[in-house]
Short mmCIF file of C-alpha atoms in Angstrom, two decimals:
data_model
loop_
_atom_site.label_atom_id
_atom_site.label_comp_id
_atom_site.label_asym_id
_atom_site.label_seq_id
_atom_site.Cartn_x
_atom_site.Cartn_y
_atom_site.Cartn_z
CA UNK A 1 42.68 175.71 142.79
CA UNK A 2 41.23 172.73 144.54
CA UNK A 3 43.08 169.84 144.86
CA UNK A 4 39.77 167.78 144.94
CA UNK A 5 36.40 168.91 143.44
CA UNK A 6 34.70 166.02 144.65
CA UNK A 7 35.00 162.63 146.46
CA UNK A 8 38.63 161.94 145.84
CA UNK A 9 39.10 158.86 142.96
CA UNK A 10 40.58 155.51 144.63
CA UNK A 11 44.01 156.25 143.17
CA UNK A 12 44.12 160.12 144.47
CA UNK A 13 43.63 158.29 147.85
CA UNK A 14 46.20 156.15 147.17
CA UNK A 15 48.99 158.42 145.82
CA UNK A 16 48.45 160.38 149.07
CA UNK A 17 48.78 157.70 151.18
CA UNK A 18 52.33 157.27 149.61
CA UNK A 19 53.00 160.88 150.23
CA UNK A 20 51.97 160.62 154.39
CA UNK A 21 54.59 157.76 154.35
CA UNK A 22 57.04 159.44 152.94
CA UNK A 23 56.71 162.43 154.78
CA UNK A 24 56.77 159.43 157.71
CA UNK A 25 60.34 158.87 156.95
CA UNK A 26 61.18 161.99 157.89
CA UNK A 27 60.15 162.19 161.08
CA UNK A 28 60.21 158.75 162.27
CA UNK A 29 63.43 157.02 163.15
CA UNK A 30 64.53 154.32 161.27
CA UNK A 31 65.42 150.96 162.89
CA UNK A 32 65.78 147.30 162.08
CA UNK A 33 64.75 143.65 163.73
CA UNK A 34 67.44 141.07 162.91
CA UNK A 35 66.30 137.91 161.16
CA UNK A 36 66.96 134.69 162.18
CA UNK A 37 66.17 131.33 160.44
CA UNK A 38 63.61 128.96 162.26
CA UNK A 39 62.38 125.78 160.42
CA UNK A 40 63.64 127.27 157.06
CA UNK A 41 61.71 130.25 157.63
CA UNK A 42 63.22 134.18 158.34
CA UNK A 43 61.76 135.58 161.01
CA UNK A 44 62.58 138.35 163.02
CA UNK A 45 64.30 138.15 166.11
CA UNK A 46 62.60 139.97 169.29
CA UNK A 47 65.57 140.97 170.75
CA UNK A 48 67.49 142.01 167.93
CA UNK A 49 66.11 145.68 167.25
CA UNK A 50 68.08 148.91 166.84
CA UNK A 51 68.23 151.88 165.21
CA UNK A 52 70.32 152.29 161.89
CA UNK A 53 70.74 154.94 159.35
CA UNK A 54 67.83 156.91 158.33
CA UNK A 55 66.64 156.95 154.67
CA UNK A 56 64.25 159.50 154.12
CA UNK A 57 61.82 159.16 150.99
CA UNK A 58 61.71 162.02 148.79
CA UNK A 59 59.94 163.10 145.71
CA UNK A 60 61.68 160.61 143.00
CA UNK A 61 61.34 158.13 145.56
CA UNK A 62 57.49 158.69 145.32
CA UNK A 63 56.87 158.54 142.02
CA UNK A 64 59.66 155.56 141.65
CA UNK A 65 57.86 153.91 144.57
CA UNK A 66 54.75 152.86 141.94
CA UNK A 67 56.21 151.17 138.90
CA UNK A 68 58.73 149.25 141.87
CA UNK A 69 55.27 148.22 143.78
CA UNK A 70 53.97 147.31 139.89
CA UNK A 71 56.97 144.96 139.83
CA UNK A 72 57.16 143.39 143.38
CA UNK A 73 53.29 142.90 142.99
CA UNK A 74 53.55 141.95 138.82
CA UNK A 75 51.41 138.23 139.95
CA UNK A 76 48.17 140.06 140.90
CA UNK A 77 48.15 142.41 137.83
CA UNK A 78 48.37 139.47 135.31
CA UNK A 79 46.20 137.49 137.22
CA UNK A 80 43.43 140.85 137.13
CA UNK A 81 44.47 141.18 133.43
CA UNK A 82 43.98 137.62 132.34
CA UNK A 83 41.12 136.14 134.43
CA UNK A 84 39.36 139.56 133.44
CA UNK A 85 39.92 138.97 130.00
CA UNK A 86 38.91 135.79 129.96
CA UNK A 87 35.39 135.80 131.50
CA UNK A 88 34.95 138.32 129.15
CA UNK A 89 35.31 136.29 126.78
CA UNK A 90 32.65 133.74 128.13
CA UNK A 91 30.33 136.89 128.74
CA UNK A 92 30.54 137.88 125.47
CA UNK A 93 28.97 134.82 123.89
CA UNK A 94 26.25 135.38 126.27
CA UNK A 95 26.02 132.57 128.40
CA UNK A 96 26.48 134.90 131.71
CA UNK A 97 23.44 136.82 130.66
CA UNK A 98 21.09 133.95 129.48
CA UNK A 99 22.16 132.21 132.62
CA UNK A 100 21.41 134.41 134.77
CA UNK A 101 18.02 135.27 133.30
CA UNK A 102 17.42 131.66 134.11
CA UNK A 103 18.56 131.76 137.60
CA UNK A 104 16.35 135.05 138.05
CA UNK A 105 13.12 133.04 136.75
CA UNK A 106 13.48 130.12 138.52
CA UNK A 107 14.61 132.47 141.78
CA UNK A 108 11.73 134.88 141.58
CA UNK A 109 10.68 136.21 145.11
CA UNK A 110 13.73 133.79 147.14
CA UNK A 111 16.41 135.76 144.92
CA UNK A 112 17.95 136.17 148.53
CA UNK A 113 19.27 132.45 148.35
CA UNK A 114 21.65 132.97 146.40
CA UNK A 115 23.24 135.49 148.91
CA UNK A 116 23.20 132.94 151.70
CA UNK A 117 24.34 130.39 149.43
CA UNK A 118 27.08 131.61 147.87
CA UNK A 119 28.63 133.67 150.94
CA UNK A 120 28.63 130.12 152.75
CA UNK A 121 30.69 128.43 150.55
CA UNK A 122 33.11 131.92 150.06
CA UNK A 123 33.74 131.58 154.16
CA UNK A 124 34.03 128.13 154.05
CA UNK A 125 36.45 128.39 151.16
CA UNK A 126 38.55 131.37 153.28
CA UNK A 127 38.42 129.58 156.20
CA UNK A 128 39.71 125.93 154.92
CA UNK A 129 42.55 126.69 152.64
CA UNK A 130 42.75 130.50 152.67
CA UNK A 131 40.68 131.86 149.57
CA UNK A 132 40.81 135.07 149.06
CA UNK A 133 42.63 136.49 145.32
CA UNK A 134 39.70 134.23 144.16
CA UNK A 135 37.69 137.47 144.84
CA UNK A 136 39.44 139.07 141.51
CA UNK A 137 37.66 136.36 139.41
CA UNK A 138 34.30 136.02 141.10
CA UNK A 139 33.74 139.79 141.02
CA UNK A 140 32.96 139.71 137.19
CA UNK A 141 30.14 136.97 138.16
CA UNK A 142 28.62 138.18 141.83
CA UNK A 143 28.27 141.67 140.53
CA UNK A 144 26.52 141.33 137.12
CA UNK A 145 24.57 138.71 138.87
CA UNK A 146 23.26 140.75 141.95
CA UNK A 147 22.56 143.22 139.38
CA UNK A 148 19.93 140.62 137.58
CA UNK A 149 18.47 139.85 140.79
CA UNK A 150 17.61 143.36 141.60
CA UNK A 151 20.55 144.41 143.85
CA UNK A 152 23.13 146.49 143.74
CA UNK A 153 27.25 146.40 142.78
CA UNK A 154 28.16 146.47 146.41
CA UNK A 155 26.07 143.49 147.45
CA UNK A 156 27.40 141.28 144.68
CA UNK A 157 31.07 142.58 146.06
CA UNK A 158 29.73 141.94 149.36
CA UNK A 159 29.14 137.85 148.49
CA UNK A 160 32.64 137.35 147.80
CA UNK A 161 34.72 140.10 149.99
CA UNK A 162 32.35 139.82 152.85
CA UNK A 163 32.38 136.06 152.87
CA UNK A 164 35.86 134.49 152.01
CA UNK A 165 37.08 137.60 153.99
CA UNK A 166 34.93 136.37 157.46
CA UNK A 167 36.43 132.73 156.37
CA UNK A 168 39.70 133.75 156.23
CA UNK A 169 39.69 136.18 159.37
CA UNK A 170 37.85 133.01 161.14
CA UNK A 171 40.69 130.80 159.91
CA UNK A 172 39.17 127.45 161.18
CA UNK A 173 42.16 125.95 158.67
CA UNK A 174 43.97 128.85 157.03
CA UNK A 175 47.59 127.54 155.95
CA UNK A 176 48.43 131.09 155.33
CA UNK A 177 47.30 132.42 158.45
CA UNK A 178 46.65 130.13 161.73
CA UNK A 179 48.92 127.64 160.25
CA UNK A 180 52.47 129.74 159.75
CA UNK A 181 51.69 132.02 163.02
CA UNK A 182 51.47 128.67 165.09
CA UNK A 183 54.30 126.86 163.63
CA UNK A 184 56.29 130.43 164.51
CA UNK A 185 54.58 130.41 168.34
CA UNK A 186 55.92 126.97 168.60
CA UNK A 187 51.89 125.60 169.34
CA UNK A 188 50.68 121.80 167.68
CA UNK A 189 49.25 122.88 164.24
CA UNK A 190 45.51 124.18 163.72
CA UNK A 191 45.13 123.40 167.54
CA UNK A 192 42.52 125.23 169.15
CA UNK A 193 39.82 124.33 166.03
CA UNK A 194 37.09 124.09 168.37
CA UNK A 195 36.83 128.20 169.62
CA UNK A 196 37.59 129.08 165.91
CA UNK A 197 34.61 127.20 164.77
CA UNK A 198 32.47 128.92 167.15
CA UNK A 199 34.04 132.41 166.11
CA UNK A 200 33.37 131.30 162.50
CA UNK A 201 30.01 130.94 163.29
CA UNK A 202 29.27 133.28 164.63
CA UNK A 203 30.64 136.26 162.22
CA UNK A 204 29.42 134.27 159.67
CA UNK A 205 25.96 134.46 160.73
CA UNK A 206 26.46 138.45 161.57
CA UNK A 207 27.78 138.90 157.67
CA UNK A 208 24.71 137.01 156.57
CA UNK A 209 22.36 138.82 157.85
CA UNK A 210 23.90 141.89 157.49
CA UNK A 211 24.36 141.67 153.40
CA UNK A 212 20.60 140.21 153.09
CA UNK A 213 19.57 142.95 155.34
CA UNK A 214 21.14 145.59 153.04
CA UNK A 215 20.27 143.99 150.03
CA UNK A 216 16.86 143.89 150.48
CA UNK A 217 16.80 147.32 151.65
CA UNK A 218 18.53 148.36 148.14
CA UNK A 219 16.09 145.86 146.12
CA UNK A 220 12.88 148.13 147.58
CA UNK A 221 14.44 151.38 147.07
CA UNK A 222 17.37 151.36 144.70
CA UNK A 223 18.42 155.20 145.58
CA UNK A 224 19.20 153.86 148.77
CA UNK A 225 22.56 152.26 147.01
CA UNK A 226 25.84 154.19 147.02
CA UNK A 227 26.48 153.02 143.69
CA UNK A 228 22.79 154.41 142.35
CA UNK A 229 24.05 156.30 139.45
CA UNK A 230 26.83 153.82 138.75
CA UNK A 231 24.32 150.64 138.48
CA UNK A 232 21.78 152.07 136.57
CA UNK A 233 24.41 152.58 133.43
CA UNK A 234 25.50 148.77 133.92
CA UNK A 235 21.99 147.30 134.32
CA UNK A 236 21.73 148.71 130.47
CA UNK A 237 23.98 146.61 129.14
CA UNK A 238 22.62 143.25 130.88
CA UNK A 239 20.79 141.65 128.10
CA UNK A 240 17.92 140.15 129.89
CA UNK A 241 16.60 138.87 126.53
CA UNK A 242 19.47 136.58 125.89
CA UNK A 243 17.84 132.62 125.14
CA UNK A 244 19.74 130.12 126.87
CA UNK A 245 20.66 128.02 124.07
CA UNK A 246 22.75 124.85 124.23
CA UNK A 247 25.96 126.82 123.04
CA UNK A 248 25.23 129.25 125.67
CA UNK A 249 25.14 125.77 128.39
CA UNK A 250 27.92 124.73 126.84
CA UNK A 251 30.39 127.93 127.22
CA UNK A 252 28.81 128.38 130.84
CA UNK A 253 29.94 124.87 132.03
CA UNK A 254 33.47 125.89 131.38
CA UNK A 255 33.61 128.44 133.51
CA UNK A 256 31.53 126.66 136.31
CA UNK A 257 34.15 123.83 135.98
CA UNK A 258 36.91 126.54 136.00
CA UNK A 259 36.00 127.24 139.30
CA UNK A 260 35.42 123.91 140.64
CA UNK A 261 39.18 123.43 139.05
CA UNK A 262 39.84 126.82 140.75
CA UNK A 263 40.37 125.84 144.66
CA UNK A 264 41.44 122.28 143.82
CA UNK A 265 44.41 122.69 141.74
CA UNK A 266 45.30 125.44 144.85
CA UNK A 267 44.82 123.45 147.74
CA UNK A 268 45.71 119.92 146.20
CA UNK A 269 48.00 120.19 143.55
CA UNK A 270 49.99 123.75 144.70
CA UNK A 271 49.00 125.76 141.36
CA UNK A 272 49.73 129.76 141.48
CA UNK A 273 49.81 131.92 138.87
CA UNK A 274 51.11 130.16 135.95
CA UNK A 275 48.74 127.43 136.30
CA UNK A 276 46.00 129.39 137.01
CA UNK A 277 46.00 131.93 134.34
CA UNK A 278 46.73 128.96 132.07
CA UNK A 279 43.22 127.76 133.49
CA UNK A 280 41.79 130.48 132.86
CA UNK A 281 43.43 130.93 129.26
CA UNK A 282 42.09 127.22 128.47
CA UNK A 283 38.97 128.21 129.87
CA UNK A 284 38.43 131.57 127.47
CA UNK A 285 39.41 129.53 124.20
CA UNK A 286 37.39 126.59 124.46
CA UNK A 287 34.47 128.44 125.72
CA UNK A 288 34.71 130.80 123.61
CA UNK A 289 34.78 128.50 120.66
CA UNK A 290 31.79 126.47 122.03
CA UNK A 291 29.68 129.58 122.57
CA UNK A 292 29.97 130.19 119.12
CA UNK A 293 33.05 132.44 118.32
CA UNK A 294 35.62 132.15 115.98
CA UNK A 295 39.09 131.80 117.42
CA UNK A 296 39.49 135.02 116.52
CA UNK A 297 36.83 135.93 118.06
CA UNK A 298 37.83 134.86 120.79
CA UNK A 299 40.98 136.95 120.87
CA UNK A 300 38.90 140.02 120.14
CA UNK A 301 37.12 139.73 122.83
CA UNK A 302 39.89 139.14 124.71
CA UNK A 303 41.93 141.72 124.35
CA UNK A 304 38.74 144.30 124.80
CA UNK A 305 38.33 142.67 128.13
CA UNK A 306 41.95 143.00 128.93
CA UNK A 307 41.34 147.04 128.44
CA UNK A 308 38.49 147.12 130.69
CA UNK A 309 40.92 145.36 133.27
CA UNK A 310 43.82 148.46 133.26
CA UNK A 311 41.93 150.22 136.23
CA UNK A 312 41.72 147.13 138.47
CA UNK A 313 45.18 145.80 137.35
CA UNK A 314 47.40 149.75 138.05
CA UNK A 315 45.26 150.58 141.20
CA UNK A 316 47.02 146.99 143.08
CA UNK A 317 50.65 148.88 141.89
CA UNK A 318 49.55 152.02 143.90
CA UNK A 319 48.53 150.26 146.74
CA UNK A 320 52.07 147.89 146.83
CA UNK A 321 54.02 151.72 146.79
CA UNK A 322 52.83 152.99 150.35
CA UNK A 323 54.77 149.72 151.15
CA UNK A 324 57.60 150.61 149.53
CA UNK A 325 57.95 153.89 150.71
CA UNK A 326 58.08 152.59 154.26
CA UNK A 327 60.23 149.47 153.49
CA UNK A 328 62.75 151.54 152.05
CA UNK A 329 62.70 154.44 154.74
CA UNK A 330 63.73 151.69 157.30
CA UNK A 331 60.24 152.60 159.23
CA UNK A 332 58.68 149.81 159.34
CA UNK A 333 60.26 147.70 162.20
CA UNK A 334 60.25 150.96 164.25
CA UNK A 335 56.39 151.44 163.96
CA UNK A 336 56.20 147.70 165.23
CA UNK A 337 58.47 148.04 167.90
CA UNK A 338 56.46 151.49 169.56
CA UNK A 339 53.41 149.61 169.32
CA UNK A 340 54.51 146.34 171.25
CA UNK A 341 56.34 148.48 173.78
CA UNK A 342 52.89 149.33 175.77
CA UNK A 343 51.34 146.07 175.32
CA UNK A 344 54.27 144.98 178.85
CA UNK A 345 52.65 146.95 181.47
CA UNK A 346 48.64 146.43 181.00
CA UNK A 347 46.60 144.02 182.29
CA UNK A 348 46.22 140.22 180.65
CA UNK A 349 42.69 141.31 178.76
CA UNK A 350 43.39 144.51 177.90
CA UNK A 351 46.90 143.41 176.43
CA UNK A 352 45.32 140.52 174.21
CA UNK A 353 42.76 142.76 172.92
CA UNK A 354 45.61 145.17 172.39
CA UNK A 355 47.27 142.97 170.80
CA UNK A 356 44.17 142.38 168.21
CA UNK A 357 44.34 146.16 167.38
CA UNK A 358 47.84 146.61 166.39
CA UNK A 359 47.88 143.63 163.91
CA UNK A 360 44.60 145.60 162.59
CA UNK A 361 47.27 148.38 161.65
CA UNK A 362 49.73 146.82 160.96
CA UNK A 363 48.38 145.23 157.83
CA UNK A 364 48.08 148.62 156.65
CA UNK A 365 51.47 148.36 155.77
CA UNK A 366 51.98 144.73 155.91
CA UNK A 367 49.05 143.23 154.13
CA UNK A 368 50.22 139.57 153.72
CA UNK A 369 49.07 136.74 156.22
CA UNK A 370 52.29 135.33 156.26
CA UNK A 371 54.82 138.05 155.95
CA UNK A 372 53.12 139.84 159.03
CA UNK A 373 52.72 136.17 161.03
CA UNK A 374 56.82 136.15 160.07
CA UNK A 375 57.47 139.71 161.28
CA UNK A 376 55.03 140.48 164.24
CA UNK A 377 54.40 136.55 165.99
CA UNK A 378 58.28 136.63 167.17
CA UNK A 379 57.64 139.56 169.11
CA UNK A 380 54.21 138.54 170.19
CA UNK A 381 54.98 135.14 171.25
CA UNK A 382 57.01 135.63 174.40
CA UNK A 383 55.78 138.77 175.28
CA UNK A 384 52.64 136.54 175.85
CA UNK A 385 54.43 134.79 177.97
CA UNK A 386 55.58 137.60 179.84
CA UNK A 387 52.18 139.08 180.43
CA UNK A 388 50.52 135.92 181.39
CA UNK A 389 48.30 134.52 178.13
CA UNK A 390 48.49 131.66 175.89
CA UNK A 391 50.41 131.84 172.63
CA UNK A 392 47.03 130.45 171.13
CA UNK A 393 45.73 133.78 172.29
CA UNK A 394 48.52 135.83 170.68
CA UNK A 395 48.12 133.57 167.58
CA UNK A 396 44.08 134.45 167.71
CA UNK A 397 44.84 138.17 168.08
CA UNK A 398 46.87 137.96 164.57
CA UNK A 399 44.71 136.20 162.42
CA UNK A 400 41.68 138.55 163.40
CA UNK A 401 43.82 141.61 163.31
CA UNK A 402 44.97 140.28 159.72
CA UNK A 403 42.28 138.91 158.59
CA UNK A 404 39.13 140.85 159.31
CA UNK A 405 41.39 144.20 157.96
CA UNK A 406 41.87 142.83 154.56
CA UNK A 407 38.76 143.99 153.24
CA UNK A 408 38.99 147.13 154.42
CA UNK A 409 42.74 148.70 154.13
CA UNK A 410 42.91 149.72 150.72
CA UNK A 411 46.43 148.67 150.86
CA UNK A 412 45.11 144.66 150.51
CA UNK A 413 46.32 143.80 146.95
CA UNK A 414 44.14 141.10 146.15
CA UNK A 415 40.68 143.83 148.04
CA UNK A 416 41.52 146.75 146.37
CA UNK A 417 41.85 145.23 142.80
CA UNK A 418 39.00 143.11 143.41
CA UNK A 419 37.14 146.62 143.95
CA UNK A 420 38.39 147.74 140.35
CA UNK A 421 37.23 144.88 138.70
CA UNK A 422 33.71 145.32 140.65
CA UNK A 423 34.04 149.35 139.43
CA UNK A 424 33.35 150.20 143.28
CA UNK A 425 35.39 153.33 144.69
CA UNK A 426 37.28 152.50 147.98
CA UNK A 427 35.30 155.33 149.76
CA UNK A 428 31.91 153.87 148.65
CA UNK A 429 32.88 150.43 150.09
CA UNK A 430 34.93 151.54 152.98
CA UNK A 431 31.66 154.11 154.15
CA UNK A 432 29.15 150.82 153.67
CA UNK A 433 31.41 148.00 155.06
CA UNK A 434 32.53 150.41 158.60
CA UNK A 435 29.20 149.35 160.16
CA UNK A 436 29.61 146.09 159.73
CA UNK A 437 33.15 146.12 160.62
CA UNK A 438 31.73 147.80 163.73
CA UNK A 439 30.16 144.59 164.55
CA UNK A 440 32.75 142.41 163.88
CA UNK A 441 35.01 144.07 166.30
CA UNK A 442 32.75 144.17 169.17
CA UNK A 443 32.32 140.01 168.33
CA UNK A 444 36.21 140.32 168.16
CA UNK A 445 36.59 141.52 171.66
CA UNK A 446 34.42 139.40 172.78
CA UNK A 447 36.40 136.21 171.64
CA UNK A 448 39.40 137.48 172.63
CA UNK A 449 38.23 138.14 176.33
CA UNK A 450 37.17 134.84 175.96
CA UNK A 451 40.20 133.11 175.19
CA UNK A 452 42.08 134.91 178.03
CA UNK A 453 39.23 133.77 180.34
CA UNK A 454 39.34 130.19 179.45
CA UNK A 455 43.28 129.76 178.79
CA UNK A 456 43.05 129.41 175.35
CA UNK A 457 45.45 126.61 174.79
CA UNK A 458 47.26 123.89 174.56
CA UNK A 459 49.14 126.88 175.58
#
């Protein structure tokens, strides 16, 4: 019997993944960094490694290893549930569809502005105050709209993943990012702005013209499209025939205000989940209620778009358990550890590009901004000083290695469940985006050669 007929589904992926690292345990020893407060924050402590007791993961560890990731990573899978559930709710008095019929009329023949448009103010977004879960929410608008204008899933995907992920790789202003790995390195605070706006540029302008490229190769032949088959069945329920009535204007400013709301309540007033689902909550009710529904209604609808969100909302627990599994077989600080050891004895560019690569892996397995800058920047740090580059340039090696790898490791919470939501298999995305990554990463050599070059600084 064959353990896969066809392309393997996201979560088959997934659940393997969690069986390599456990089989991983086995075979790799287990060891430990010490932690040491700095500033009120753990971090590890570069000298403090050694090897402990090994605590191999076996097959109840495995299947434990998925309702524990469900609980660790419980914030993301409300906020899936709920912000799913409550767009629906707007979409099913339908103000989405009448809108965009609108936008598509008024667009005809420049539809491609709206792909420039909106992946500007994504980057911008990732790259001033670290946007990114945002993604979960904007998937049930980019994608039904790029279908309207004649594109396909991936592209509307694309506006939101593509963007906020380049402005949040970029990280001209990332808190989460540039601004805990240089309070760890000890540098001023968002120093060295000026080289990360040029970088920001830059792969900004590659992503562009990259997504408009592809999307206006999938708008003259649709087969060309991974997700062919897929679209087609969703383009038959957008009701292109919907009048845009003043209920419909009415239910579609809430949610346009809901996202104004969205990255100011974040950034300004420090809202997270509660608040935001409570947004969102508001947000469902009253639109609901002025597009028309009764409060019950309104619930309904509700709770059918909370079913359509269990795919997006499990597939984030899977992810979380490949973590787990390492975690808990003590692996993780030993995989860091043999990776750093080469970096000592090879020359200043080849160790800062080096450098780049092995925060690219390790957010495999560590796929938080800050919780890597916490574990990985200690040991970084001075061994930049040892080698002979800035700590700016070890900084700038982590947030690309971080950042740019979010949107592709399907262990990325916040990616992977913004895939479910957009009803795109990992493979499908992963085989589209690897070109593009391809480009990235040549521009990300580049940079880093260049802040080796120059002294990338203060210091």
């Amino acid at each position: 019997m064959k353990l896969f007929r066809k392309i393997p589904h996201t979560y088959s992926i997934l659940f393997c993944l969690i069986i390599i690292a456990a089989f991983l345990t086995w075979i790799v020893p287990a060891g430990q960094y010490e932690t040491v407060e700095v500033d009120g924050r753990m971090v590890v402590d570069p000298g403090g490694f050694s090897y402990v007791e090994s605590n191999p993961q076996g097959p109840t560890d495995i299947l434990k290893s998925i309702p524990q990731g469900a609980d660790e990573i419980a914030w993301i899978i409300i906020f899936i549930i709920f912000i799913g559930a409550s767009i629906y709710v707007i979409q099913s008095t339908g103000a989405i569809d009448a809108g965009m019929k609108r936008l598509v009329k008024k667009l005809k023949g420049r539809e491609y502005i709206v792909i420039i448009v909106a992946m500007l103010i994504c980057a911008l977004g990732g790259a001033t105050y670290g946007a990114a879960e945002e993604n979960i929410a904007l998937m049930l608008i980019f994608v039904p709209l790029a279908l309207s204008l004649g594109y396909d899933s991936i592209t509307g995907a694309a506006l939101g993943l593509v963007g906020m992920g380049v402005g949040f790789a970029t990280a001209l202003f990332n808190p989460f990012t540039v601004g805990v790995a240089q309070g760890i390195a000890g540098i001023p605070l968002f120093s060295g702005a000026l080289l990360r706006f040029f970088f920001f540029i830059v792969q900004v302008v590659i992503a562009i013209v990259f997504v408009v490229k592809y999307a206006n190769k999938v708008k003259k032949n649709p087969k060309a499209s991974p997700m062919y088959e897929i679209d087609q069945k969703r383009k038959l329920n957008l009701n292109m025939n919907e009048e845009f009535t003043t209920r419909h204007k009415l239910a579609l400013a809430t949610l346009i205000i809901t996202f104004i709301l969205l990255p100011i309540g974040m950034a300004k007033l420090g809202w997270w989940i509660n608040e935001l689902v409570g947004l969102f909550l508001g947000m469902a009710i009253i639109g609901g209620l002025l597009g028309g529904l009764s409060l019950n209604e309104v619930f309904e609808n509700f709770v059918e778009g909370a079913k359509q969100m269990t795919y997006a909302a499990v597939i984030v627990a899977f992810a979380r358990g490949i973590l787990v599994i390492l975690r808990d077989g003590a692996i993780l600080d030993t995989i860091i550890m043999g990776l750093s050891v080469p970096l000592q004895s090879m020359p200043s560019h080849l160790t800062a590009v080096g450098m780049m690569f092995i925060q690219t892996f390790v957010n495999l397995f560590i796929p938080s901004g800050s919780g890597q800058a916490a574990v990985t920047m200690p040991i970084l740090a001075p061994l930049s000083d040892l080698v002979g580059i800035t700590r700016q340039t070890a900084v700038l090696a982590y947030q690309i290695g971080d950042g740019f790898s979010n949107i592709f490791w399907p262990t990325s919470g916040y990616f992977i469940g913004a895939l479910g939501v957009a009803g795109i298999p990992w493979d499908k995305w992963a085989k589209w985006i690897l070109p593009l990554m391809g480009l990235f990463y040549i521009v990300n050599v580049i940079f880093m050669m260049i802040a080796v070059s120059i002294g990338y600084g203060p210091f």
